PDB file of C-alpha atoms in Angstrom:
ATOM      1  CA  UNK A   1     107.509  94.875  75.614  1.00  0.00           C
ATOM      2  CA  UNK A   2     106.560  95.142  79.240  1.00  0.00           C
ATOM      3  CA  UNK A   3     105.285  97.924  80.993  1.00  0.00           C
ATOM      4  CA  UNK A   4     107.207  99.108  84.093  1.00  0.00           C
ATOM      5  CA  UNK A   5     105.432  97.538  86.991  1.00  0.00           C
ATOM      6  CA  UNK A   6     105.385  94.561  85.236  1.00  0.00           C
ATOM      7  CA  UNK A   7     109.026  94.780  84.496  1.00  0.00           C
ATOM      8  CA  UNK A   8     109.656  95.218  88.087  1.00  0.00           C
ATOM      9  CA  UNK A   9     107.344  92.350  89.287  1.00  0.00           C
ATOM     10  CA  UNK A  10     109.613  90.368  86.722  1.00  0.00           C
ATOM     11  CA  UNK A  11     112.641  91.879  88.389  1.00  0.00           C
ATOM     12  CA  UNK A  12     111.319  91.013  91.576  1.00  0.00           C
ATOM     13  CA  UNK A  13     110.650  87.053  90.384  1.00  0.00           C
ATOM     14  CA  UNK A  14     114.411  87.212  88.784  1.00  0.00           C
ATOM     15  CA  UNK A  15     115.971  88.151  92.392  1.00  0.00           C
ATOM     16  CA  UNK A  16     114.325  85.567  94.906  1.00  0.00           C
ATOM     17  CA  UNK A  17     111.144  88.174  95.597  1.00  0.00           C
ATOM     18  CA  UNK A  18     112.443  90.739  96.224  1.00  0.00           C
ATOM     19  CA  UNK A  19     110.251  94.147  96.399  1.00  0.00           C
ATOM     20  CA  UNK A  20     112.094  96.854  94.589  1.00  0.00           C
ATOM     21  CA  UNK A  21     109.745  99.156  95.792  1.00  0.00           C
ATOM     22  CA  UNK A  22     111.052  98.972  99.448  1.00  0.00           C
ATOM     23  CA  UNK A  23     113.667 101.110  98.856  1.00  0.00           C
ATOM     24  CA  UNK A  24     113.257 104.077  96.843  1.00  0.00           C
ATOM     25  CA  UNK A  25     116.684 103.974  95.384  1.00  0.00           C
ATOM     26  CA  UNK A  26     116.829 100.512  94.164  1.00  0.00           C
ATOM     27  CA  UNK A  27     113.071 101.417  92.704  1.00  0.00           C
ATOM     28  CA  UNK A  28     114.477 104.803  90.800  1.00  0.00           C
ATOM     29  CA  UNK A  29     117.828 102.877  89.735  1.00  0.00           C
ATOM     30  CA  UNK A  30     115.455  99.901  87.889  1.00  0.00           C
ATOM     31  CA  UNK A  31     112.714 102.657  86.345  1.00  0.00           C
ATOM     32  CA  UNK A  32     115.726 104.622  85.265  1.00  0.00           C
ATOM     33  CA  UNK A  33     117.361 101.238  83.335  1.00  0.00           C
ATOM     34  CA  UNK A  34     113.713 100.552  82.110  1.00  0.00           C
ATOM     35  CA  UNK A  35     112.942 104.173  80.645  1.00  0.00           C
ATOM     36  CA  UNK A  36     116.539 103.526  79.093  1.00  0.00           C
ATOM     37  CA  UNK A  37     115.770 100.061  77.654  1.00  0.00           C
ATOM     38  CA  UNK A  38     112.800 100.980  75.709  1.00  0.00           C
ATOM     39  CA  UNK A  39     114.354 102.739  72.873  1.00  0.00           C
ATOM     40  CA  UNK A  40     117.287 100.403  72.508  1.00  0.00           C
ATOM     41  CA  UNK A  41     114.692  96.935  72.903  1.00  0.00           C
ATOM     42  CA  UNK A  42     116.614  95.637  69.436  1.00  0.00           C
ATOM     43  CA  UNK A  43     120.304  95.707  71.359  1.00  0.00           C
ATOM     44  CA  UNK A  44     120.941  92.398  72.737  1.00  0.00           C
ATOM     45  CA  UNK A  45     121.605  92.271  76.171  1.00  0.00           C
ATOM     46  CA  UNK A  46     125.161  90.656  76.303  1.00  0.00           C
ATOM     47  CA  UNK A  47     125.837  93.480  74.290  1.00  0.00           C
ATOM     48  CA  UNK A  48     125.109  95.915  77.572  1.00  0.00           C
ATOM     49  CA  UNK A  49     126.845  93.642  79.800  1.00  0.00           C
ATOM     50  CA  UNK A  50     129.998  93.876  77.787  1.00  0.00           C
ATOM     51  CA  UNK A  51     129.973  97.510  77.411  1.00  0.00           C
ATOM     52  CA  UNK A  52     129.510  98.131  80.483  1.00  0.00           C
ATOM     53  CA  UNK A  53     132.434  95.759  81.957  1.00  0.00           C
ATOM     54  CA  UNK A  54     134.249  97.589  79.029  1.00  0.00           C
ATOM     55  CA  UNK A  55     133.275 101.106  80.385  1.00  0.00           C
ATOM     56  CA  UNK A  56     134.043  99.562  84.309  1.00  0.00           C
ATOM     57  CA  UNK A  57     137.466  98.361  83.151  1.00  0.00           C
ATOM     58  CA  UNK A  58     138.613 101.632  81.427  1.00  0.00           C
ATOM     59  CA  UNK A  59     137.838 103.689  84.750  1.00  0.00           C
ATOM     60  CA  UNK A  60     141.117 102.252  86.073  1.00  0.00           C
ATOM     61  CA  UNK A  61     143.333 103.573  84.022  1.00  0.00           C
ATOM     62  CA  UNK A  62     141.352 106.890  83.623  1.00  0.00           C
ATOM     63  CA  UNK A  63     141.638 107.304  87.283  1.00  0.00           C
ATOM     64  CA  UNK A  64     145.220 106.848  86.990  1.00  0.00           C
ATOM     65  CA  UNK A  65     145.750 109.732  85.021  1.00  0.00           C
ATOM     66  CA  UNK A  66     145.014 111.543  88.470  1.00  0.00           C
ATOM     67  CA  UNK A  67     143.612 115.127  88.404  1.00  0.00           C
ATOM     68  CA  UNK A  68     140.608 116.198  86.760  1.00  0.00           C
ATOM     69  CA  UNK A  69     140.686 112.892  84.886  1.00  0.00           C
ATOM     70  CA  UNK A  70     139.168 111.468  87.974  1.00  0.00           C
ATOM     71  CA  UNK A  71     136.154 112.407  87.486  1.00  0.00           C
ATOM     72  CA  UNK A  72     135.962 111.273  84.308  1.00  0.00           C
ATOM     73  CA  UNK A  73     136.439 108.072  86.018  1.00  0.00           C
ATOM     74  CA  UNK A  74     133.775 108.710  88.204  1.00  0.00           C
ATOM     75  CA  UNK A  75     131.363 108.998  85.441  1.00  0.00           C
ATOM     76  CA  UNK A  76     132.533 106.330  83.579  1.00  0.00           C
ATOM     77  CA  UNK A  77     132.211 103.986  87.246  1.00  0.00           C
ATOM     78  CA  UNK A  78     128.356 105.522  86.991  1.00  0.00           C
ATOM     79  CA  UNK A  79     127.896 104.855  83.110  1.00  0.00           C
ATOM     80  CA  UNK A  80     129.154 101.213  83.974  1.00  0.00           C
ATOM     81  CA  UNK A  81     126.532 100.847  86.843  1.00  0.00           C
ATOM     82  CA  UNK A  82     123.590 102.096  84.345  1.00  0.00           C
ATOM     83  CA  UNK A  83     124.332  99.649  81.710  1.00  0.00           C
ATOM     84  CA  UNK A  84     124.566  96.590  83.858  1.00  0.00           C
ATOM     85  CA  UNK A  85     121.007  97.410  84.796  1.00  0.00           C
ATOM     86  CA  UNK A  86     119.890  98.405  81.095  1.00  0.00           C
ATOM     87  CA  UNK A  87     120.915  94.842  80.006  1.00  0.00           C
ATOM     88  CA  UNK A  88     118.990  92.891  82.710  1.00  0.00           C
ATOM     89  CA  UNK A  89     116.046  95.602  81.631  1.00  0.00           C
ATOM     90  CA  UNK A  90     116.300  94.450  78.270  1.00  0.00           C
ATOM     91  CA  UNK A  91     116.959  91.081  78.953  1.00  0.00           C
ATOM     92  CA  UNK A  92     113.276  91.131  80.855  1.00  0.00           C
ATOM     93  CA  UNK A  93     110.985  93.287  79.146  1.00  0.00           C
ATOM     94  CA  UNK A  94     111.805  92.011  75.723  1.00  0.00           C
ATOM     95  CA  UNK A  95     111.523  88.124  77.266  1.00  0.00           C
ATOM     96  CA  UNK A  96     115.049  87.408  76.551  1.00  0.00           C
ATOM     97  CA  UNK A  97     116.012  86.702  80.178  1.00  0.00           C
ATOM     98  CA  UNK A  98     117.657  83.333  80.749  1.00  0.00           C
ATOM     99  CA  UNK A  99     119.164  81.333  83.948  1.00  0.00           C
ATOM    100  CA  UNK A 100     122.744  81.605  81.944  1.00  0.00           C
ATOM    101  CA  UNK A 101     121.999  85.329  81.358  1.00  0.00           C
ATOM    102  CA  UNK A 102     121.437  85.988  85.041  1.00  0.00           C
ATOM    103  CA  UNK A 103     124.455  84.149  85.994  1.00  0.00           C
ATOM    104  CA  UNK A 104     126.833  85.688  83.875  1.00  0.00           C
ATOM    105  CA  UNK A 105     124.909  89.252  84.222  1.00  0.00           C
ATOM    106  CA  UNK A 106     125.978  88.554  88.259  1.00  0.00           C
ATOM    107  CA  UNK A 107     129.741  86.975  87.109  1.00  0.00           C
ATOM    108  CA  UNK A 108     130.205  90.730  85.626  1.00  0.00           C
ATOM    109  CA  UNK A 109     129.269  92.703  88.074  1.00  0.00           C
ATOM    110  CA  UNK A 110     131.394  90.824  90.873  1.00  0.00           C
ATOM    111  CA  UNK A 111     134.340  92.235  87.661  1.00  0.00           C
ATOM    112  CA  UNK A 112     133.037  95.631  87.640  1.00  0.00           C
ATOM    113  CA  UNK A 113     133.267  95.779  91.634  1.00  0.00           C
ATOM    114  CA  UNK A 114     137.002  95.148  91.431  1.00  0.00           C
ATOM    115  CA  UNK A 115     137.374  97.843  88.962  1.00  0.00           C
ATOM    116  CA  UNK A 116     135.772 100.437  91.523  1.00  0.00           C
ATOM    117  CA  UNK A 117     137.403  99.511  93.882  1.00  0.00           C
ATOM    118  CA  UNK A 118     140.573  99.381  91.699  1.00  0.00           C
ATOM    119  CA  UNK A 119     139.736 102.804  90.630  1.00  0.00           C
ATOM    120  CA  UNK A 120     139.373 104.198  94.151  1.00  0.00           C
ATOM    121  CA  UNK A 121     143.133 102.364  95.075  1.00  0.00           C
ATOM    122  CA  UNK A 122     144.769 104.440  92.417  1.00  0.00           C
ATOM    123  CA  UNK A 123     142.443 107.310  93.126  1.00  0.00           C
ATOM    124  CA  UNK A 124     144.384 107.734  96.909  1.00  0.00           C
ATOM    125  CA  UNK A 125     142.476 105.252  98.858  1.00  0.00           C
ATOM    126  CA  UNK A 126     145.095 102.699 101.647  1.00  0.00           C
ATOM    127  CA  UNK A 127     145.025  99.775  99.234  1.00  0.00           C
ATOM    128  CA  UNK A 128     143.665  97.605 102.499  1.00  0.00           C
ATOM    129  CA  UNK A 129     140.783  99.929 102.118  1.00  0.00           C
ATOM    130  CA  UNK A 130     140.141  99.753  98.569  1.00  0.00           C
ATOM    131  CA  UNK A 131     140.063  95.548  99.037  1.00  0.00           C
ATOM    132  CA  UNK A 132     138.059  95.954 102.091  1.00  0.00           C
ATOM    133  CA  UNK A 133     135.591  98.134  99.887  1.00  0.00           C
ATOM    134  CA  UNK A 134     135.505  95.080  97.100  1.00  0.00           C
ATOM    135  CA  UNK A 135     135.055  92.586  99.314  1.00  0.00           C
ATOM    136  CA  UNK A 136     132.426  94.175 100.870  1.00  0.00           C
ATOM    137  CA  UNK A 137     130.590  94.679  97.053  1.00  0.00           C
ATOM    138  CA  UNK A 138     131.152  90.721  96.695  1.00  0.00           C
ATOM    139  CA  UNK A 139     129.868  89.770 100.215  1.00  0.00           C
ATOM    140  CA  UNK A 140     126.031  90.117 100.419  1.00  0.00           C
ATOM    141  CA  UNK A 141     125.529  88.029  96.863  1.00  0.00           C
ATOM    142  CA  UNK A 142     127.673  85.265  98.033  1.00  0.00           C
ATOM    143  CA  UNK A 143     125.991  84.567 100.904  1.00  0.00           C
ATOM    144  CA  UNK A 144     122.662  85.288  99.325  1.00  0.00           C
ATOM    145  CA  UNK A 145     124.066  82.361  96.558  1.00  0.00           C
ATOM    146  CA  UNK A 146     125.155  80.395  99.350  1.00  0.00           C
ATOM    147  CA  UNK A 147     121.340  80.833 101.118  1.00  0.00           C
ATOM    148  CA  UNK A 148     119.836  79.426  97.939  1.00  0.00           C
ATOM    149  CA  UNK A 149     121.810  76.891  97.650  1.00  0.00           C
ATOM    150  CA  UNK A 150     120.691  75.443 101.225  1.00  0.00           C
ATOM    151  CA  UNK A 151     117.033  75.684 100.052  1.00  0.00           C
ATOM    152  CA  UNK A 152     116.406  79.337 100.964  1.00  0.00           C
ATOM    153  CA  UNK A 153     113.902  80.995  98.144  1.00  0.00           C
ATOM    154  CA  UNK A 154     113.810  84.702  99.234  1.00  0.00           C
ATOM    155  CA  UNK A 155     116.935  86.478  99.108  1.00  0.00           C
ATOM    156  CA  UNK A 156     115.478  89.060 101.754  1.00  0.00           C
ATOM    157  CA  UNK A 157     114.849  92.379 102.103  1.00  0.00           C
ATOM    158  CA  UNK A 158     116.716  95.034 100.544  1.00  0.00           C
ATOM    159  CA  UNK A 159     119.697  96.279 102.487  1.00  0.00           C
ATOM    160  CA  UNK A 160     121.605  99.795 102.741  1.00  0.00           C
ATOM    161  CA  UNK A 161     123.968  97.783 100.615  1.00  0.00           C
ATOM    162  CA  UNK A 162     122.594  97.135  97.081  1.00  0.00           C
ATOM    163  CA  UNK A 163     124.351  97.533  93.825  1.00  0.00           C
ATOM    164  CA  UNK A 164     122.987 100.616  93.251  1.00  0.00           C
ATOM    165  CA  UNK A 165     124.632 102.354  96.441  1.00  0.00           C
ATOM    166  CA  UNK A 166     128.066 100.551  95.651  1.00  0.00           C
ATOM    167  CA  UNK A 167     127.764 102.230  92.154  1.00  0.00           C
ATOM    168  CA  UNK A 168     126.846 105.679  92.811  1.00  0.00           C
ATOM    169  CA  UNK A 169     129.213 105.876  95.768  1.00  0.00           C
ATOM    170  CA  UNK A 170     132.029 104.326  94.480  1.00  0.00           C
ATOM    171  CA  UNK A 171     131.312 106.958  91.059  1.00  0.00           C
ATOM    172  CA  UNK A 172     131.325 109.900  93.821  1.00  0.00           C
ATOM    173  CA  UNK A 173     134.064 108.586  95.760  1.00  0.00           C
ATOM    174  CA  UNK A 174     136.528 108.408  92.472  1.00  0.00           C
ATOM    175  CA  UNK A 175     134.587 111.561  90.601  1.00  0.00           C
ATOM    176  CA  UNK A 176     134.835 113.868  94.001  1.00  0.00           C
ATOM    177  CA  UNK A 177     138.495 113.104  93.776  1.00  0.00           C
ATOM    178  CA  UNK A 178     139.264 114.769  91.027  1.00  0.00           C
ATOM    179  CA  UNK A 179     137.378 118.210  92.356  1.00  0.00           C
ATOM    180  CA  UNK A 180     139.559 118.468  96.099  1.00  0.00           C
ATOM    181  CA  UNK A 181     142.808 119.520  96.742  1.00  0.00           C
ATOM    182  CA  UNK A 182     143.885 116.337  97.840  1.00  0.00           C
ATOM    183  CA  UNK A 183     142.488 113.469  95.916  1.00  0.00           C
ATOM    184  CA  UNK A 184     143.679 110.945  98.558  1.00  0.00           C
ATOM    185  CA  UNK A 185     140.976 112.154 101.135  1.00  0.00           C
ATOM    186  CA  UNK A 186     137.829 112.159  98.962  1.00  0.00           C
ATOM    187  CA  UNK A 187     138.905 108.539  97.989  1.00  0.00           C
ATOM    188  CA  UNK A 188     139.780 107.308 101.230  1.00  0.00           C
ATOM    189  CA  UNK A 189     135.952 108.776 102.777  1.00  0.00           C
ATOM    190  CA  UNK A 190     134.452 107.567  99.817  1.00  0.00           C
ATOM    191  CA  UNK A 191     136.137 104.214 100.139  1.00  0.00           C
ATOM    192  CA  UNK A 192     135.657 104.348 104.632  1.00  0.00           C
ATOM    193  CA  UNK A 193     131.775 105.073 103.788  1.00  0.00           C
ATOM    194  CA  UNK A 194     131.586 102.193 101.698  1.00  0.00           C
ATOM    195  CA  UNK A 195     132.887 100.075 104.266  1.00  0.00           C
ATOM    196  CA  UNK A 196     130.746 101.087 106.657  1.00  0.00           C
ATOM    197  CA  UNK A 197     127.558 101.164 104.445  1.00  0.00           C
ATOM    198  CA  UNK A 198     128.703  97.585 103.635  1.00  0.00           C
ATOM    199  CA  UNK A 199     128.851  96.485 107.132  1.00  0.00           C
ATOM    200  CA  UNK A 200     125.710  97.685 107.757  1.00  0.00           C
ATOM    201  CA  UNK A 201     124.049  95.778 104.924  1.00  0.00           C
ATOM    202  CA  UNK A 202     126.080  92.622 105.467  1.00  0.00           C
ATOM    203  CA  UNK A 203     124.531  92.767 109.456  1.00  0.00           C
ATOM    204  CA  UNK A 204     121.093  93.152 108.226  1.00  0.00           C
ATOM    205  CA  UNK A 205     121.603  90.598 104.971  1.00  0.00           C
ATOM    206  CA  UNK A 206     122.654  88.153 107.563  1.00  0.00           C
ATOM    207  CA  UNK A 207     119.972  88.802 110.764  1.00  0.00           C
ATOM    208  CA  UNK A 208     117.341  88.009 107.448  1.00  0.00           C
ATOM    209  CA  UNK A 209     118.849  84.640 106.287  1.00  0.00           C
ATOM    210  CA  UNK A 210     119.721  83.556 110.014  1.00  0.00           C
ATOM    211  CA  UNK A 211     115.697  83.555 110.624  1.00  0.00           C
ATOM    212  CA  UNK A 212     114.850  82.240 106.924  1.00  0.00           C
ATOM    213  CA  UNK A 213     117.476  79.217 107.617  1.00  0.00           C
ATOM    214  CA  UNK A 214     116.280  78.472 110.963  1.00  0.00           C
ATOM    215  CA  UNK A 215     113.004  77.637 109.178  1.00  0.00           C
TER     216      UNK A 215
END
């Protein structure tokens, strides 16, 4: 099994060069699925990734319950986020990783995004909002898809906006619901942050792959 940094400078190989340790979130998020992976190294890794689309999927109707079921949700939106990074950890440190594994690893999470924001819709969040959230998730892989299919090799830098953010904010947005008087204002912030925090990302995303295809 690989050790940790040279998990990460696999990670980093996996997602166009990325440095994961650029951002200290992104870097905690991957040690965290790592220190995770090494006692379960015999579970296969599609087994993760349908768990945790499972686990993303059944925050829905958990957050419709409304109340203090909500933040069950939330947790169950964080659980989700934790095991699609355990199976990518076990997919590299046990030297299972494969081209179809990464693509359907990516299919999933673009599923688990609709079920936050989903969850955060039935939470109290303007349904506009809620899509505008999703389709912010879905935005800075497409056109970092779209960049390597014109020829570009680095993905770029790592933005306000990675999949760990969307995970732990969408999991507070839906959890912090369930603590408030009125669920319908923690979801909607949660959900407005999002939007902003995606912006933000997208902006920077897209000043990085302007320069790289200009090259």
């Amino acid at each position: 099994m690989l050790t940790r940094d040279e998990y990460l400078a696999a990670w980093s190989q996996w997602h166009g060069g990325t440095d994961p340790g650029a951002n200290r979130l992104v870097h905690g998020w991957l040690s965290a699925a790592y220190a995770l992976a090494r006692p379960l190294a015999a579970l296969p890794p599609i087994a993760a990734t349908g768990f945790g689309l499972a686990v993303a999927a059944s925050a829905v109707p958990t957050a419709v319950a409304g109340g203090r079921w909500l933040v069950l949700a939330g947790v169950l939106v964080g659980l989700s986020g934790l095991l699609d990074s355990l199976d990518g950890a076990l997919a590299i440190t046990t030297g299972r990783a494969s081209r179809r594994g990464f693509v359907l690893d990516s299919a999933v999470d673009r599923l688990t995004e609709v079920a936050y924001a989903a969850a955060l819709w039935v939470a109290g969040a303007p349904g506009w909002l809620a899509a505008a959230f999703g389709a912010l998730c879905w935005l800075p892989d497409y056109l970092r898809a779209r960049a390597g299919q014109a020829g570009v090799a680095e993905t770029g830098a790592i933005s306000v906006w990675e999949r760990p953010t969307r995970v732990i904010l969408a999991g507070f947005a839906v959890g912090g619901a369930g603590l408030v008087p009125d669920a319908a204002v923690a979801a909607t912030g949660g959900a407005a942050a999002g939007c902003l925090l995606g912006v933000v990302g997208v902006a920077q995303l897209g000043v990085q792959l302007r320069r790289a295809l200009a090259d």
